[in-house]
Coordinates of C-alpha atoms in Angstrom, one line a residue:
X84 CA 8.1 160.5 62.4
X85 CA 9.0 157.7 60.1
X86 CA 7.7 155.0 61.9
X87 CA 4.1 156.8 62.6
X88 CA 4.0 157.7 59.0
X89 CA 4.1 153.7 58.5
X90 CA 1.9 153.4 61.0
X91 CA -1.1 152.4 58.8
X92 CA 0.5 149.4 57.4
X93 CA 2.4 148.2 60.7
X94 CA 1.5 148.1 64.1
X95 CA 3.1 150.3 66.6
X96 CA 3.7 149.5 70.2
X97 CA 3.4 152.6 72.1
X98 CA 7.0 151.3 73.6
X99 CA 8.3 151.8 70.3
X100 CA 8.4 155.5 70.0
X101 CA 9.6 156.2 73.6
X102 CA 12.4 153.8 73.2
X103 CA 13.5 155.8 70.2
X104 CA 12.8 159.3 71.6
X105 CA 14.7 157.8 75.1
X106 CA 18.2 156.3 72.5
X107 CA 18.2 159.4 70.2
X108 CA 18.7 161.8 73.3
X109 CA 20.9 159.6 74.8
X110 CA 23.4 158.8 71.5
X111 CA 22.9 162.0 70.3
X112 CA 24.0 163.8 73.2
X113 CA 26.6 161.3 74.1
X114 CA 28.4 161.3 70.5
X115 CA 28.0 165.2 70.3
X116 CA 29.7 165.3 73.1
X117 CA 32.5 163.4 72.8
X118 CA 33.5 165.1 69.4
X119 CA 33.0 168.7 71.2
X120 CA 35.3 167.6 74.1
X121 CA 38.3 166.4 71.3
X122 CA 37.5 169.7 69.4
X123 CA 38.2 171.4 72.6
X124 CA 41.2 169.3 73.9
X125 CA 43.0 170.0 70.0
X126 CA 42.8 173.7 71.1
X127 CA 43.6 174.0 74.1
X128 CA 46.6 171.2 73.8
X129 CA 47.9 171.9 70.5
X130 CA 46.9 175.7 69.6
X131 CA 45.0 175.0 67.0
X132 CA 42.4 176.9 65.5
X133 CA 38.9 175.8 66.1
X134 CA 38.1 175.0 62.8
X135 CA 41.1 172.9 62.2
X136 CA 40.4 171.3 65.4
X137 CA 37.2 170.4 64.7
X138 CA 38.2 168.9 61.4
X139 CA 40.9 166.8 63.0
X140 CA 38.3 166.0 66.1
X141 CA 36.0 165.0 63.0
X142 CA 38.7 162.5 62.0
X143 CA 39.3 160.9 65.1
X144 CA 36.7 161.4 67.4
X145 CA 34.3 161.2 64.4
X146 CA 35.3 157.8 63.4
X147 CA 35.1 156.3 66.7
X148 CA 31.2 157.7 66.9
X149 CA 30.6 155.9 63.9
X150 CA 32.4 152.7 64.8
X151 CA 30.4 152.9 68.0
X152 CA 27.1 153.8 66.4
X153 CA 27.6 151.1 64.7
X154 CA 27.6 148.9 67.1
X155 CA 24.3 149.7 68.2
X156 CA 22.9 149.2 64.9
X157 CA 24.3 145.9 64.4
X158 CA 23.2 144.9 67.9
X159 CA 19.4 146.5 67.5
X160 CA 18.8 144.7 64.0
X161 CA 19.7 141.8 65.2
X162 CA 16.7 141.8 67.7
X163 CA 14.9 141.1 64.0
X164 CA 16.0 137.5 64.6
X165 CA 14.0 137.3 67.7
X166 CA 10.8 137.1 64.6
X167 CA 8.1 139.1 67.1
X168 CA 6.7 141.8 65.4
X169 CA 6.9 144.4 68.2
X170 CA 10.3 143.7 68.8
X171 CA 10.9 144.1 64.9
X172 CA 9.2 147.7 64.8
X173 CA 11.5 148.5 68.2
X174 CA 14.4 147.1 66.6
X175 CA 14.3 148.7 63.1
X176 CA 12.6 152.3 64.5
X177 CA 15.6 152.3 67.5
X178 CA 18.5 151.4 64.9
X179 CA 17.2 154.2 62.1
X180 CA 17.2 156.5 65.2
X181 CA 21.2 155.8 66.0
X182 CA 22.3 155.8 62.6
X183 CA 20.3 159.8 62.0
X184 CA 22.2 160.2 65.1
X185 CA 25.4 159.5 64.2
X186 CA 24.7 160.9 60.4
X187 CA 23.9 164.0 62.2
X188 CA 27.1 164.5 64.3
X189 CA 29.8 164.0 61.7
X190 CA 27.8 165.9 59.6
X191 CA 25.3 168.7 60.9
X192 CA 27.6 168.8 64.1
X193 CA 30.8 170.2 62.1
X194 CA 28.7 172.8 60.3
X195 CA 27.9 174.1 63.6
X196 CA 30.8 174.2 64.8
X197 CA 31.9 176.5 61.9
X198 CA 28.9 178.7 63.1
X199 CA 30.2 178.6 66.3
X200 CA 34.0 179.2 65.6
X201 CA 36.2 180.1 68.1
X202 CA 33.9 180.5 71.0
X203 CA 33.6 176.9 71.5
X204 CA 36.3 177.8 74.4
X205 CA 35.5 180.3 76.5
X206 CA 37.6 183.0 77.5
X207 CA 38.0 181.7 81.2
X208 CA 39.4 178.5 79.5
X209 CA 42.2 180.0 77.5
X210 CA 43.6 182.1 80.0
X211 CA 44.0 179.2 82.0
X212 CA 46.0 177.5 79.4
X213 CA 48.4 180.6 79.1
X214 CA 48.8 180.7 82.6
X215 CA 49.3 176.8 83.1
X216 CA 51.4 175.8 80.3
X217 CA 51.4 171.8 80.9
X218 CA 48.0 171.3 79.7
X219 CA 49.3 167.5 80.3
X220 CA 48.4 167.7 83.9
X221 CA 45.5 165.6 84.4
X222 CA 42.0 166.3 85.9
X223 CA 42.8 166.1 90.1
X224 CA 39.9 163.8 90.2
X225 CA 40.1 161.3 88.0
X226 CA 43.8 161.5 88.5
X227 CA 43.5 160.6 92.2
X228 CA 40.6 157.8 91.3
X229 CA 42.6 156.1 88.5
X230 CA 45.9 156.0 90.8
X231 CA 43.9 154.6 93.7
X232 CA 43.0 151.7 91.1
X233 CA 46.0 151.1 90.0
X234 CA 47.8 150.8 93.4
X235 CA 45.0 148.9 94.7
X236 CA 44.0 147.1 91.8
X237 CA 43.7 143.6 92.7
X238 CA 40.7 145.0 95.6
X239 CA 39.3 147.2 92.8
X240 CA 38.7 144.0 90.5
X241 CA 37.1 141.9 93.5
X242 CA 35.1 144.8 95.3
X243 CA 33.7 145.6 91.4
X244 CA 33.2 142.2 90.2
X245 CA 31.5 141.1 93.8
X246 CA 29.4 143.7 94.3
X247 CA 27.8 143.4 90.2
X248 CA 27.8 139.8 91.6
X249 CA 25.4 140.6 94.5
X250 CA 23.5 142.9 92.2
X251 CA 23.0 139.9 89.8
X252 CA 21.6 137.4 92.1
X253 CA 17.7 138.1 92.5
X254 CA 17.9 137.5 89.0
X255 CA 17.9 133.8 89.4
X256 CA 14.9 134.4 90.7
X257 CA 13.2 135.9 87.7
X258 CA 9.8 135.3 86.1
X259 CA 8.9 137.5 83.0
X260 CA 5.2 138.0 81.2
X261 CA 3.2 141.0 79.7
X262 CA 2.0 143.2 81.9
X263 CA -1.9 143.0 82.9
X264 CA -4.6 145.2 84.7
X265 CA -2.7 144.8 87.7
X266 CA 0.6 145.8 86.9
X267 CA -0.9 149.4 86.8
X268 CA -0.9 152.3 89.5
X269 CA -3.8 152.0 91.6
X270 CA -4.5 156.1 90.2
X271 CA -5.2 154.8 86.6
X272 CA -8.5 153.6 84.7
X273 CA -6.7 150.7 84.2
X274 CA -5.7 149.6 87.5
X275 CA -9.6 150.2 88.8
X276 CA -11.3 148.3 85.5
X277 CA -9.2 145.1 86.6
X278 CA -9.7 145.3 90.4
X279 CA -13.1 145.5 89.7
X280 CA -14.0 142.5 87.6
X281 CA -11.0 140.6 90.3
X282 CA -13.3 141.7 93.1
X283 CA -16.9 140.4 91.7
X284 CA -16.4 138.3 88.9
X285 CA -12.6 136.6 90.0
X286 CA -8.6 137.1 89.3
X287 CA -9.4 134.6 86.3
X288 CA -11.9 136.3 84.8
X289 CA -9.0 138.8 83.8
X290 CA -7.6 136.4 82.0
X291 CA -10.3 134.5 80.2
X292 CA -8.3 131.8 77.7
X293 CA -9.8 131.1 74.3
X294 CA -9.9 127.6 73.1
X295 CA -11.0 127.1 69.4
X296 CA -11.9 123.7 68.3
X297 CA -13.4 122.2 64.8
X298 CA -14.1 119.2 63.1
X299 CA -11.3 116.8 62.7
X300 CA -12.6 116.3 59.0
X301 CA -13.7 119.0 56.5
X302 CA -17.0 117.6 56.0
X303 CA -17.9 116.8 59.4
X304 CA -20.1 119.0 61.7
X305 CA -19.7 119.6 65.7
X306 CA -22.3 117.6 67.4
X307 CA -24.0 119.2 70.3
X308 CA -22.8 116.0 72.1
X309 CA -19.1 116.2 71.3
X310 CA -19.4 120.0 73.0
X311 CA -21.1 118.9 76.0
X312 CA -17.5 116.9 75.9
X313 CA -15.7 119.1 75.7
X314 CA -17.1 121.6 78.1
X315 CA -17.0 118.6 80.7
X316 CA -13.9 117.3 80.3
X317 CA -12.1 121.0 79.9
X318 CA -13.6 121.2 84.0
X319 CA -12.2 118.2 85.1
X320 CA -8.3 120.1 84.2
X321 CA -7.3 121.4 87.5
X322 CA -7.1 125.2 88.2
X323 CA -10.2 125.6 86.1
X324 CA -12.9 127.9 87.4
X325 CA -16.0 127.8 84.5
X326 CA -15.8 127.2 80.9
X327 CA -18.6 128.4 78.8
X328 CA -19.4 128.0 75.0
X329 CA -19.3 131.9 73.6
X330 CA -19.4 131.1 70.2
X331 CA -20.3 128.7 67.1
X332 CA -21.0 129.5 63.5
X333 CA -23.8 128.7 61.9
X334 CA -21.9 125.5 59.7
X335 CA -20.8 124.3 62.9
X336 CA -17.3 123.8 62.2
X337 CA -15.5 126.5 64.8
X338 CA -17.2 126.7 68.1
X339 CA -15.0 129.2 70.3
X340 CA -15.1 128.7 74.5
X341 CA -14.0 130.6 77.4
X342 CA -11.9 129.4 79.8
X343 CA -12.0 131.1 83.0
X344 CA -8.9 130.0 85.5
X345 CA -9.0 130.1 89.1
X346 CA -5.9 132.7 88.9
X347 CA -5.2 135.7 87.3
X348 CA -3.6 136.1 84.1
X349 CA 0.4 136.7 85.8
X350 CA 0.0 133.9 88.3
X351 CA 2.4 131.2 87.4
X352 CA -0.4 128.3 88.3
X353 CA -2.0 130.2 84.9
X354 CA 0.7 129.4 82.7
X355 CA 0.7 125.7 84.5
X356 CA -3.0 125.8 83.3
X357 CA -2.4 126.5 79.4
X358 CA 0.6 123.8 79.6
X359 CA -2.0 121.7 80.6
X360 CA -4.7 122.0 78.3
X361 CA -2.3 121.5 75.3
X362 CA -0.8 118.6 77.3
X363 CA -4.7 117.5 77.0
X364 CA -5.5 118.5 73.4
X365 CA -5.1 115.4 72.3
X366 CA -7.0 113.7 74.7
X367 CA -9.8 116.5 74.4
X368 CA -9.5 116.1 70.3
X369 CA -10.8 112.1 70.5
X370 CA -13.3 112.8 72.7
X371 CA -14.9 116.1 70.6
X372 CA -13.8 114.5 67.5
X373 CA -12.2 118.1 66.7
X374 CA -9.2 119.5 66.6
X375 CA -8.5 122.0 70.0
X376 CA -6.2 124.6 70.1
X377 CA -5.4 127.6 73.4
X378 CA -5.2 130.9 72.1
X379 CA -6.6 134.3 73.7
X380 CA -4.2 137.6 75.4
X381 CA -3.1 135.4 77.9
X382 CA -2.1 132.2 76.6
X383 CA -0.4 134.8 73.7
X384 CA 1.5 136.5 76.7
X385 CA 2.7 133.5 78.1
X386 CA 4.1 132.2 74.3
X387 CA 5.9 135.1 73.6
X388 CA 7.7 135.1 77.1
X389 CA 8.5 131.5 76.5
X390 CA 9.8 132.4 73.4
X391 CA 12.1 135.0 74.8
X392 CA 13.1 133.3 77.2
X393 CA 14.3 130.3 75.2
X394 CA 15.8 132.8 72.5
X395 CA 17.5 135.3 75.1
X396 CA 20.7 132.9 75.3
X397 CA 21.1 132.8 71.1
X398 CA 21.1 136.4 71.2
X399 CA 23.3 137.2 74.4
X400 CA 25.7 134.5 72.8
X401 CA 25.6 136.5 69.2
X402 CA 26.1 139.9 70.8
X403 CA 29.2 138.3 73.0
X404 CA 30.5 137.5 69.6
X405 CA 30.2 140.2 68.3
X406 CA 31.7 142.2 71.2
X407 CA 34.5 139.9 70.5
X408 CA 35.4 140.2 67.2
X409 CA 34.4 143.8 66.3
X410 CA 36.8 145.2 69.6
X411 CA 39.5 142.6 68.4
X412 CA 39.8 144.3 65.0
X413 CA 40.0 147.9 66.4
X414 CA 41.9 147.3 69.3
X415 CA 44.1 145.0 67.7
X416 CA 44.6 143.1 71.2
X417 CA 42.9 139.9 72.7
X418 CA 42.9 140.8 76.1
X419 CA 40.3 144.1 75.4
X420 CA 37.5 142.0 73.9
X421 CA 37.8 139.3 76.2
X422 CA 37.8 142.5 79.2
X423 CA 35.0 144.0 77.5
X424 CA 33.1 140.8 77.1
X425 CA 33.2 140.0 80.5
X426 CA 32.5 143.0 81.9
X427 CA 29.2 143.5 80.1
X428 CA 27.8 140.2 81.4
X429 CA 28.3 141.9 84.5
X430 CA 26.6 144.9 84.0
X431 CA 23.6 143.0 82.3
X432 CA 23.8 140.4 84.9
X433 CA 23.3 143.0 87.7
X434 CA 20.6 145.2 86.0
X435 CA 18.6 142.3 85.2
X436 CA 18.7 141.3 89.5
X437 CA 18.0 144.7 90.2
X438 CA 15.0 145.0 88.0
X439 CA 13.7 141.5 90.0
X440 CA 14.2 143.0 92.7
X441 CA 12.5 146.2 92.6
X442 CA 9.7 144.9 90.5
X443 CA 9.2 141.6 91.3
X444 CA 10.5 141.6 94.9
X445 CA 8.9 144.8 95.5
X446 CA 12.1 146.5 96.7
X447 CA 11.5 150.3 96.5
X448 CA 8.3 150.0 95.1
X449 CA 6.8 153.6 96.5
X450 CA 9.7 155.4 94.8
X451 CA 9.1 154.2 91.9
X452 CA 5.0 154.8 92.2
X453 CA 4.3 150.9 92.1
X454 CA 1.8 149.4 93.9
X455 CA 1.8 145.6 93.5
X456 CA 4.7 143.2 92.8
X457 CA 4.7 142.0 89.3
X458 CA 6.8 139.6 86.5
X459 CA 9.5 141.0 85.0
X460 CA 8.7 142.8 81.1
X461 CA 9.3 139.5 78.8
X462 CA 10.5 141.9 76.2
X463 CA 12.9 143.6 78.9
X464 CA 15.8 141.0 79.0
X465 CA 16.4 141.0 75.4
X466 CA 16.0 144.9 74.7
X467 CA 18.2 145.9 77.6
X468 CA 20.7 143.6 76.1
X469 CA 20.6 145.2 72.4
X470 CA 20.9 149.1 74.4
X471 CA 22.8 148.3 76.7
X472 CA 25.2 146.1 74.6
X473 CA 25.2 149.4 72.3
X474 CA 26.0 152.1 74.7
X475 CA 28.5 149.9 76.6
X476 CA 31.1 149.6 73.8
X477 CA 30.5 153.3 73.1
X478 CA 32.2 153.9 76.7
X479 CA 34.4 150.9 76.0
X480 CA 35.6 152.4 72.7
X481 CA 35.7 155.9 74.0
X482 CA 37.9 154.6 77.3
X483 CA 40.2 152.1 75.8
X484 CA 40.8 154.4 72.4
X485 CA 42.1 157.3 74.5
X486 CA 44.6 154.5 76.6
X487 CA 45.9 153.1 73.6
X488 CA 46.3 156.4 72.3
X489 CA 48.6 157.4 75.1
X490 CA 50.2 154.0 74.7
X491 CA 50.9 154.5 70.7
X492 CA 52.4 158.2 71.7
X493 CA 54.7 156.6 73.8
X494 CA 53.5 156.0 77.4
X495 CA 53.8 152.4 78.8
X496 CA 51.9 150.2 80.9
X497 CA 50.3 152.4 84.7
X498 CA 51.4 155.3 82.7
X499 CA 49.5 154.9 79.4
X500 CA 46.6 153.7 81.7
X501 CA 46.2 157.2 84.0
X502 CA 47.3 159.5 81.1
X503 CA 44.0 157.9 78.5
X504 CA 41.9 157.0 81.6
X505 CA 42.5 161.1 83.1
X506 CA 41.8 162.1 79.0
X507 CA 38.6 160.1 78.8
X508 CA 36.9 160.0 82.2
X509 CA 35.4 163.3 82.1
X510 CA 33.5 162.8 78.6
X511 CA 32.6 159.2 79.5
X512 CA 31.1 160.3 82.9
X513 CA 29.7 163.4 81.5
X514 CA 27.8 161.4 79.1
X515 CA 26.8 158.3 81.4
X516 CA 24.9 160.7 83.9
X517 CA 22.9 162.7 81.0
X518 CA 21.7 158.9 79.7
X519 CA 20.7 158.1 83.1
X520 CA 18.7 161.4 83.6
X521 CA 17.4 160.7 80.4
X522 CA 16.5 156.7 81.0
X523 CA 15.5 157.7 84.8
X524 CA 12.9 160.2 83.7
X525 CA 11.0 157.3 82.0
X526 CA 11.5 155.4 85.1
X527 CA 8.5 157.2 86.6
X528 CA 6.4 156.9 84.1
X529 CA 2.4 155.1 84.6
X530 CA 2.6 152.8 82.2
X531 CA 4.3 149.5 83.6
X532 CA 6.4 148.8 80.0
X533 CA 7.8 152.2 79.9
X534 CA 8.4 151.9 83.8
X535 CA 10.4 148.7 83.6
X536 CA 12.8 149.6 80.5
X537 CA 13.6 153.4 81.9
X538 CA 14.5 152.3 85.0
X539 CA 16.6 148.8 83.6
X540 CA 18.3 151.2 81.1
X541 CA 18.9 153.4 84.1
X542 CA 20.4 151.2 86.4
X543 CA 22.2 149.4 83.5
X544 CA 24.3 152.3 82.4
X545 CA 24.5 153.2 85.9
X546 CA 26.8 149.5 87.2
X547 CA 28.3 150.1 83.3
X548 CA 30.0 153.8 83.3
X549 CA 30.8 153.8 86.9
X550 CA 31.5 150.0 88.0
X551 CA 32.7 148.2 84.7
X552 CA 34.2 151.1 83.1
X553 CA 35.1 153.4 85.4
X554 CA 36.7 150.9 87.7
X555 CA 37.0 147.3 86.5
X556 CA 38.5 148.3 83.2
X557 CA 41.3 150.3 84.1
X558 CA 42.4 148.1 87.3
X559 CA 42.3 144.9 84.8
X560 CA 44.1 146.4 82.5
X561 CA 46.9 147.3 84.9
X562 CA 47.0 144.0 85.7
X563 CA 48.1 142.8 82.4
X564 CA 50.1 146.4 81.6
X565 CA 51.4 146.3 78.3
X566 CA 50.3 142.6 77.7
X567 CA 46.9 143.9 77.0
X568 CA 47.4 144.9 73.8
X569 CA 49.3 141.6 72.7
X570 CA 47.9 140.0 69.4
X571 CA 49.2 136.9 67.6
X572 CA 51.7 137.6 64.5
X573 CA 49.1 135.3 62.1
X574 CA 45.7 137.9 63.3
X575 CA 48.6 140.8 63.4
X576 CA 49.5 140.7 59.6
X577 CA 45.6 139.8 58.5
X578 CA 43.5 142.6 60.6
X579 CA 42.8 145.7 59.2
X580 CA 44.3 148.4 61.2
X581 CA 40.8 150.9 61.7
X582 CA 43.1 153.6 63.3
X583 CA 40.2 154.6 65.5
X584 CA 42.5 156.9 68.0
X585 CA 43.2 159.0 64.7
X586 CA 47.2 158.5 64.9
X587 CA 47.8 157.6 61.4
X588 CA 45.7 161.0 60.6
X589 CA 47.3 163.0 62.9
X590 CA 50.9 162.4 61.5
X591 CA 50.1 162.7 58.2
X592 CA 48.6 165.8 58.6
X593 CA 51.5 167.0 60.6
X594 CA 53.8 165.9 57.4
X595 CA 51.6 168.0 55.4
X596 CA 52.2 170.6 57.6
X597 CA 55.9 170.6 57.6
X598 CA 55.8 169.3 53.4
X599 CA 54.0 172.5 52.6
X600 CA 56.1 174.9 50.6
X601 CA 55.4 179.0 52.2
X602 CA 52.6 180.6 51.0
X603 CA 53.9 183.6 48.9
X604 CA 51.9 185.8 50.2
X605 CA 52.9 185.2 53.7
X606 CA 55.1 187.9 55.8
X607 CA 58.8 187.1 55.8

């Protein structure tokens, strides 16, 4: 609502909203639900009543939703470095739409849980716990997943990291640009308008370039002559089909001309052409005695994927950074941030392959509703970076917080591993599937922008949850055992200790508990 009621003083891409409708569902839902499942775990484990539980859940679960939300803030503003104005709106509209998220669940969240009170567990659930005492004994499940890991672990870290591997490798092949006429379904106006004009007129004529030229002094004038050199010598550039003078003011000191290639406006030999023509401009400039510049959709599409694509690595390498030092302060270990680092360049490397292949290779292209093969979203590799980067240290936090919980309370290396992973699993995977519903519904949507990111977002959480998290993470951390959480002395007495798993809270409230003197009202 925000953003559209700014609307008349930015523009919006129509990208922009569904991004933020597609992140709020997903975060809201997913930090909602973690805090409801540690709500429920404090009663049924401890026997507390549900509106002490869902104060304590408030202090750890809570806290860990807002370190994580965080995250994605951080990681969606910093797309404003990027300095493209549609990525800015996305950026600043996505991040305002995580923070109201998180605003709202460790705050509107608790008050509904008061309104809720002690029917957040069901009837069926405490029985259960007075007939099975050792609430300690884990989900069958994920129990018999995470000890397959562990046995097995060294084959759990090759099968995972191989087959993301495979995943990843059409993505060498990748070529990104704004979508055109054609990247539409063959159903829509569109899709019809462009093979039209591709049928009678040419593919170029979709992708008419604008090149501008004036006077290479104030005072001078363009000379019919000088045009007629331009025209002629803008014909002799290869992979030029017509050029035609469209335009020139009545000073004669902008005259505007159409370039018409001999491809279509995603055809790589088009982007060859504009290189060329600005290789020429200064050629073309002493010959019209003007200055000549390229502009027009197309030579602006091809720009801004060039500038993307040149930027992508900057970013990737500030979000790895970040990863590194913002897990290495609430983990307090070196081994977690380095294992979290390297498993999200897997998962990005792999959702980026898959999206060349199904797009751009044409893999699956009737499931999906797509006709024709097309480039790859410029914009896609460096907002799937800033969501996914986002939503994969929520899991990472959620995952590793409830293992180094079981680890402060005492368990040790395999141990602490099955008792957080057995803990954590069932909210992490509970929330992984209702993002991918959520990101997979957009996948199948006409428009080829909204098309590309659902499905990327899809897939992306998809390899994350279930191949990083889910089975690299726990299997590389049983590797190391208790060496994962080693940290130097000299970082050890300097961090901050965030006490994101709530410990600290949890025995100081117990010491209240016990400090208390008895209420005198209270029954002897």
């Amino acid at each position: 609502g925000g953003a559209f009621a700014l609307s008349h003083l930015v523009n919006i891409h129509s990208l922009t909203a569904v991004l933020a409708l597609m992140l709020g569902l997903a975060v809201g839902i997913d930090y909602a639900l973690f805090i409801v499942n540690r709500q429920r775990r404090l009663i049924l484990d401890l026997g507390l009543s549900a509106s002490a539980a869902a104060s304590r859940a408030i202090g750890t679960a809570g806290s860990a939703v807002v370190f994580a939300g965080s995250t994605v803030v951080i990681a969606l503003l910093a797309l404003t470095l990027v300095r493209v104005q549609v990525l800015t709106t996305m950026s600043i509209t996505a991040a305002a739409t995580v923070a109201i998220a998180v605003l709202c669940a460790v705050t509107l969240l608790p008050a509904l849980l008061g309104l809720v009170g002690e029917r957040i567990c069901s009837p069926k659930a405490r029985t259960r716990l007075t007939t099975l005492r050792d609430r300690s004994q884990p989900h069958p499940i994920a129990a018999t997943w995470v000890r397959l890991l562990i046995r097995h672990r060294l084959v759990a870290v090759s099968v995972a990291v191989l087959a993301a591997g495979l995943l990843a490798v059409p993505a060498l092949s990748m070529t990104s640009g704004l979508p055109s006429g054609a990247s539409y379904n063959t159903a829509t106006a569109q899709r019809d308008s462009y093979d039209l004009v591709a049928e009678h007129l040419g593919e170029g004529y979709n992708g008419a370039l604008i090149v501008v030229a004036q006077p290479a002094s104030h005072d001078a004038a363009l000379t019919d002559a000088a045009l007629v050199d331009l025209v002629a010598n803008l014909q002799r550039i290869s992979g030029v089909e017509s050029v035609d003078l469209v335009g020139l003011d009545d000073t004669r000191t902008t005259a505007v001309l159409s370039v018409i290639p001999a491809s279509g406006p995603n055809d790589p030999a088009t982007t060859v052409l504009v290189k060329e023509i600005r290789s020429h401009s200064g050629q073309l400039a002493r010959a019209a005695q003007a200055s000549v510049g390229v502009t027009g959709f197309t030579a602006l599409a091809i720009d801004v994927s060039d500038r993307l694509t040149h930027i992508l690595p900057t970013y990737l390498g500030v979000v790895l950074a970040l990863t590194l030092i913002i897990l290495l302060v609430v983990f307090r270990s070196v081994i977690v941030p380095l294992k979290a680092t390297l498993g999200f360049l897997l998962s990005i490397a792999a959702t980026f392959g898959a999206t060349t292949a199904v797009f751009q290779w044409g893999w699956l292209q009737q499931l999906l509703g797509i006709d024709a093969a097309a480039p790859v979203l410029s914009l896609l590799p460096i907002i799937v970076t800033g969501v996914l980067y986002g939503l994969a240290m929520d899991y990472e936090v959620f995952l590793v917080s409830s293992i180094k919980e079981a680890h402060v309370h005492g368990h040790h290396g395999d141990d602490a591993i099955e008792h957080g992973f057995t803990q954590a699993s069932r909210v992490v995977c509970a929330a992984a599937i209702i993002m991918i519903s959520v990101f997979a519904g957009f996948a199948f949507n006409p428009d080829p922008m909204i098309k590309q990111v659902g499905f990327a977002l899809a897939f992306g959480i998809l390899i994350d949850a279930f191949v990083v998290r889910m089975t690299l993470v726990p299997a590389v951390m049983s590797l190391f055992g208790d060496r994962a959480w080693w940290l130097p002395r000299q970082l050890d007495r300097h961090l901050p200790n965030l006490d994101i798993e709530g410990d600290t809270l949890a025995a100081t409230l117990h010491a209240t508990d016990h400090d208390r003197p008895p209420s005198p009202l209270s029954r002897p």
